[in-house]
PDB file of C-alpha atoms and ligand atoms in Angstrom:
ATOM      1  CA  UNK A   1      -0.055   0.203  -0.085  1.00 44.00           C
ATOM      2  CA  UNK A   2       2.866   2.653   1.069  1.00 48.00           C
ATOM      3  CA  UNK A   3       4.654   1.241  -2.039  1.00 48.00           C
ATOM      4  CA  UNK A   4       1.742   1.816  -4.123  1.00 44.00           C
ATOM      5  CA  UNK A   5       0.699   5.139  -3.190  1.00 42.00           C
ATOM      6  CA  UNK A   6       4.784   6.530  -3.321  1.00 43.00           C
ATOM      7  CA  UNK A   7       4.463   5.196  -6.934  1.00 40.00           C
ATOM      8  CA  UNK A   8       0.991   7.319  -7.748  1.00 43.00           C
ATOM      9  CA  UNK A   9       2.197  10.274  -6.027  1.00 42.00           C
ATOM     10  CA  UNK A  10       5.229  10.143  -8.418  1.00 39.00           C
ATOM     11  CA  UNK A  11       3.474   9.989 -11.484  1.00 40.00           C
ATOM     12  CA  UNK A  12       3.027  12.582 -14.400  1.00 39.00           C
ATOM     13  CA  UNK A  13      -0.685  12.574 -14.376  1.00 44.00           C
ATOM     14  CA  UNK A  14      -1.028  13.495 -10.821  1.00 48.00           C
ATOM     15  CA  UNK A  15       1.093  16.705 -11.404  1.00 65.00           C
ATOM     16  CA  UNK A  16      -0.700  17.625 -14.360  1.00 89.00           C
ATOM     17  CA  UNK A  17      -1.997  21.276 -14.473  1.00 93.00           C
ATOM     18  CA  UNK A  18      -3.804  20.939 -17.822  1.00 95.00           C
ATOM     19  CA  UNK A  19      -5.792  17.794 -16.279  1.00 95.00           C
ATOM     20  CA  UNK A  20      -6.249  19.788 -13.011  1.00 95.00           C
ATOM     21  CA  UNK A  21      -8.074  22.448 -14.840  1.00 96.00           C
ATOM     22  CA  UNK A  22     -10.108  20.431 -16.997  1.00 97.00           C
ATOM     23  CA  UNK A  23     -11.194  18.494 -13.854  1.00 97.00           C
ATOM     24  CA  UNK A  24     -12.126  22.104 -12.177  1.00 96.00           C
ATOM     25  CA  UNK A  25     -14.337  23.077 -15.344  1.00 97.00           C
ATOM     26  CA  UNK A  26     -16.010  19.274 -15.017  1.00 97.00           C
ATOM     27  CA  UNK A  27     -16.497  19.775 -11.180  1.00 97.00           C
ATOM     28  CA  UNK A  28     -17.822  23.248 -11.775  1.00 97.00           C
ATOM     29  CA  UNK A  29     -20.415  22.124 -14.313  1.00 95.00           C
ATOM     30  CA  UNK A  30     -21.337  19.156 -12.604  1.00 94.00           C
ATOM     31  CA  UNK A  31     -20.737  18.770  -9.082  1.00 96.00           C
ATOM     32  CA  UNK A  32     -20.682  22.711  -7.483  1.00 96.00           C
ATOM     33  CA  UNK A  33     -24.438  22.478  -7.066  1.00 94.00           C
ATOM     34  CA  UNK A  34     -23.762  20.289  -4.171  1.00 95.00           C
ATOM     35  CA  UNK A  35     -20.333  19.946  -3.104  1.00 96.00           C
ATOM     36  CA  UNK A  36     -17.727  22.341  -2.061  1.00 98.00           C
ATOM     37  CA  UNK A  37     -15.233  22.335  -5.070  1.00 97.00           C
ATOM     38  CA  UNK A  38     -12.434  24.793  -4.222  1.00 95.00           C
ATOM     39  CA  UNK A  39     -10.411  25.602  -1.287  1.00 92.00           C
ATOM     40  CA  UNK A  40     -12.783  27.670   1.233  1.00 92.00           C
ATOM     41  CA  UNK A  41     -16.118  27.339   0.107  1.00 95.00           C
ATOM     42  CA  UNK A  42     -18.925  25.439   1.956  1.00 96.00           C
ATOM     43  CA  UNK A  43     -20.843  22.526   0.131  1.00 96.00           C
ATOM     44  CA  UNK A  44     -24.371  23.754  -0.808  1.00 95.00           C
ATOM     45  CA  UNK A  45     -25.774  20.402  -0.024  1.00 95.00           C
ATOM     46  CA  UNK A  46     -24.221  19.479   3.686  1.00 94.00           C
ATOM     47  CA  UNK A  47     -24.442  16.048   3.115  1.00 93.00           C
ATOM     48  CA  UNK A  48     -21.802  16.273   0.015  1.00 95.00           C
ATOM     49  CA  UNK A  49     -18.509  16.372   1.420  1.00 95.00           C
ATOM     50  CA  UNK A  50     -16.082  19.142   0.086  1.00 97.00           C
ATOM     51  CA  UNK A  51     -13.804  18.058  -2.717  1.00 97.00           C
ATOM     52  CA  UNK A  52     -10.611  19.061  -0.623  1.00 96.00           C
ATOM     53  CA  UNK A  53     -11.273  16.629   2.256  1.00 96.00           C
ATOM     54  CA  UNK A  54     -11.863  13.701  -0.033  1.00 96.00           C
ATOM     55  CA  UNK A  55      -8.635  12.389   0.617  1.00 96.00           C
ATOM     56  CA  UNK A  56      -9.962  11.878   4.173  1.00 95.00           C
ATOM     57  CA  UNK A  57     -12.673   9.299   2.883  1.00 94.00           C
ATOM     58  CA  UNK A  58     -11.325   7.952  -0.250  1.00 93.00           C
ATOM     59  CA  UNK A  59      -8.201   6.524  -1.631  1.00 96.00           C
ATOM     60  CA  UNK A  60      -7.939   8.753  -4.377  1.00 95.00           C
ATOM     61  CA  UNK A  61      -5.866   6.640  -6.605  1.00 91.00           C
ATOM     62  CA  UNK A  62      -8.972   4.341  -7.006  1.00 95.00           C
ATOM     63  CA  UNK A  63     -11.542   6.990  -7.139  1.00 96.00           C
ATOM     64  CA  UNK A  64     -10.629   7.549 -10.607  1.00 94.00           C
ATOM     65  CA  UNK A  65     -11.667   3.480 -11.474  1.00 95.00           C
ATOM     66  CA  UNK A  66     -15.037   4.283  -9.056  1.00 94.00           C
ATOM     67  CA  UNK A  67     -16.040   7.189 -11.185  1.00 94.00           C
ATOM     68  CA  UNK A  68     -15.995   5.090 -14.275  1.00 93.00           C
ATOM     69  CA  UNK A  69     -17.843   2.087 -12.345  1.00 91.00           C
ATOM     70  CA  UNK A  70     -20.955   2.399 -10.160  1.00 88.00           C
ATOM     71  CA  UNK A  71     -20.008   5.226  -8.003  1.00 91.00           C
ATOM     72  CA  UNK A  72     -22.890   7.650  -9.866  1.00 89.00           C
ATOM     73  CA  UNK A  73     -25.318   4.892  -9.442  1.00 85.00           C
ATOM     74  CA  UNK A  74     -24.929   3.543  -5.990  1.00 82.00           C
ATOM     75  CA  UNK A  75     -26.164   7.051  -4.399  1.00 79.00           C
ATOM     76  CA  UNK A  76     -29.587   8.639  -4.870  1.00 76.00           C
ATOM     77  CA  UNK A  77     -28.378  12.180  -4.673  1.00 83.00           C
ATOM     78  CA  UNK A  78     -25.677  12.052  -7.205  1.00 80.00           C
ATOM     79  CA  UNK A  79     -26.241  13.070 -10.705  1.00 83.00           C
ATOM     80  CA  UNK A  80     -26.869  10.989 -13.469  1.00 81.00           C
ATOM     81  CA  UNK A  81     -23.239  11.575 -14.799  1.00 87.00           C
ATOM     82  CA  UNK A  82     -20.772   9.042 -16.523  1.00 90.00           C
ATOM     83  CA  UNK A  83     -17.500  10.086 -17.116  1.00 94.00           C
ATOM     84  CA  UNK A  84     -15.106   8.511 -19.580  1.00 96.00           C
ATOM     85  CA  UNK A  85     -11.655   7.628 -18.050  1.00 96.00           C
ATOM     86  CA  UNK A  86      -9.903  10.861 -19.060  1.00 97.00           C
ATOM     87  CA  UNK A  87     -12.656  12.985 -17.500  1.00 97.00           C
ATOM     88  CA  UNK A  88     -12.676  10.854 -14.167  1.00 97.00           C
ATOM     89  CA  UNK A  89      -8.851  11.472 -14.324  1.00 96.00           C
ATOM     90  CA  UNK A  90      -9.072  14.995 -14.852  1.00 97.00           C
ATOM     91  CA  UNK A  91     -11.724  15.054 -11.685  1.00 97.00           C
ATOM     92  CA  UNK A  92      -9.169  13.307  -9.246  1.00 96.00           C
ATOM     93  CA  UNK A  93      -6.280  15.369 -10.772  1.00 95.00           C
ATOM     94  CA  UNK A  94      -8.161  18.234  -9.768  1.00 96.00           C
ATOM     95  CA  UNK A  95      -9.222  16.687  -6.450  1.00 96.00           C
ATOM     96  CA  UNK A  96      -5.732  16.122  -5.741  1.00 94.00           C
ATOM     97  CA  UNK A  97      -4.604  19.549  -6.591  1.00 94.00           C
ATOM     98  CA  UNK A  98      -6.448  21.187  -3.591  1.00 94.00           C
ATOM     99  CA  UNK A  99      -6.281  18.290  -0.676  1.00 93.00           C
ATOM    100  CA  UNK A 100      -6.000  20.227   2.674  1.00 89.00           C
TER     101      UNK A 100
HETATM  102  C1  LIG B   1     -27.159  16.483  -6.479  1.00 81.22           C
HETATM  103  C2  LIG B   1     -26.243  16.470  -5.469  1.00 81.22           C
HETATM  104  C3  LIG B   1     -24.681  15.981  -5.912  1.00 81.22           C
HETATM  105  C4  LIG B   1     -24.095  16.117  -7.022  1.00 81.22           C
HETATM  106  C5  LIG B   1     -24.617  17.298  -8.288  1.00 81.22           C
HETATM  107  C6  LIG B   1     -22.887  15.747  -6.868  1.00 81.22           C
HETATM  108  N1  LIG B   1     -22.579  15.007  -5.640  1.00 81.22           N
HETATM  109 FE1  LIG B   1     -21.028  13.746  -5.160  1.00 81.22          FE
HETATM  110  N2  LIG B   1     -22.263  13.431  -3.281  1.00 81.22           N
HETATM  111  C7  LIG B   1     -23.472  14.102  -2.854  1.00 81.22           C
HETATM  112  C8  LIG B   1     -23.915  13.355  -1.474  1.00 81.22           C
HETATM  113  C9  LIG B   1     -25.131  13.763  -0.991  1.00 81.22           C
HETATM  114  C10 LIG B   1     -22.536  12.638  -1.397  1.00 81.22           C
HETATM  115  C11 LIG B   1     -22.745  11.596   0.035  1.00 81.22           C
HETATM  116  C12 LIG B   1     -23.441  10.307  -0.133  1.00 81.22           C
HETATM  117  C13 LIG B   1     -23.145   9.383   0.766  1.00 81.22           C
HETATM  118  O1  LIG B   1     -22.304   9.062   1.251  1.00 81.22           O
HETATM  119  O2  LIG B   1     -24.200   8.501   0.979  1.00 81.22           O
HETATM  120  C14 LIG B   1     -21.933  12.459  -2.523  1.00 81.22           C
HETATM  121  C15 LIG B   1     -20.887  11.553  -2.288  1.00 81.22           C
HETATM  122  C16 LIG B   1     -19.790  12.127  -3.221  1.00 81.22           C
HETATM  123  C17 LIG B   1     -18.430  10.965  -3.120  1.00 81.22           C
HETATM  124  C18 LIG B   1     -18.311   9.943  -2.321  1.00 81.22           C
HETATM  125  C19 LIG B   1     -17.695  10.437  -1.069  1.00 81.22           C
HETATM  126  C20 LIG B   1     -17.742   9.497   0.121  1.00 81.22           C
HETATM  127  O3  LIG B   1     -18.791   9.258   0.909  1.00 81.22           O
HETATM  128  O4  LIG B   1     -16.796   8.588   0.407  1.00 81.22           O
HETATM  129  C21 LIG B   1     -17.908  11.499  -4.338  1.00 81.22           C
HETATM  130  C22 LIG B   1     -16.375  10.690  -4.719  1.00 81.22           C
HETATM  131  C23 LIG B   1     -18.602  12.318  -5.080  1.00 81.22           C
HETATM  132  N3  LIG B   1     -19.918  12.715  -4.351  1.00 81.22           N
HETATM  133  C24 LIG B   1     -18.327  12.865  -6.246  1.00 81.22           C
HETATM  134  C25 LIG B   1     -18.713  13.715  -6.971  1.00 81.22           C
HETATM  135  C26 LIG B   1     -18.565  14.492  -8.469  1.00 81.22           C
HETATM  136  C27 LIG B   1     -16.901  13.950  -8.912  1.00 81.22           C
HETATM  137  C28 LIG B   1     -19.754  14.984  -8.928  1.00 81.22           C
HETATM  138  C29 LIG B   1     -19.655  15.628 -10.081  1.00 81.22           C
HETATM  139  C30 LIG B   1     -19.498  15.139 -11.419  1.00 81.22           C
HETATM  140  C31 LIG B   1     -20.616  15.023  -7.731  1.00 81.22           C
HETATM  141  N4  LIG B   1     -20.277  14.218  -6.618  1.00 81.22           N
HETATM  142  C32 LIG B   1     -21.672  15.645  -7.569  1.00 81.22           C
HETATM  143  C33 LIG B   1     -24.262  14.735  -3.694  1.00 81.22           C
HETATM  144  C34 LIG B   1     -23.881  15.282  -5.111  1.00 81.22           C
END
């Protein structure tokens, strides 16, 4: 586990600012109506965890795969949103860039 996270934190994808920017735009369009998506905002839906604290709840490395799987089908409150692999990657890269 430690080795895996070291390997991932060193990847070029996680540090890709263009990917993080695309992820931010996706979050603004699809997630911000419920989740806090930036660094000092509050979630409009109090039940929705702020994106900047997502690493406390989820392994962000595996969240990419979960988002292209059934993550958005499992919670009734979640939007009808089916990101492709690149969109899921962009969203998580953005989340990684704002973690507290
Ligand atoms: C309609 C409101 C709403 C929208 C829009 C929404 N979410 Fe959520 N989301 C929630 C709520 C409420 C929860 C908490 C659900 C629970 O834990 O049962 C949640 C939980 C999550 C979780 C799991 C967190 C955990 O508990 O481990 C992730 C990841 C997530 N949302 C990502 C996103 C992303 C990415 C988007 C945009 C593409 C998005 N959500 C859009 C309401 C929303």
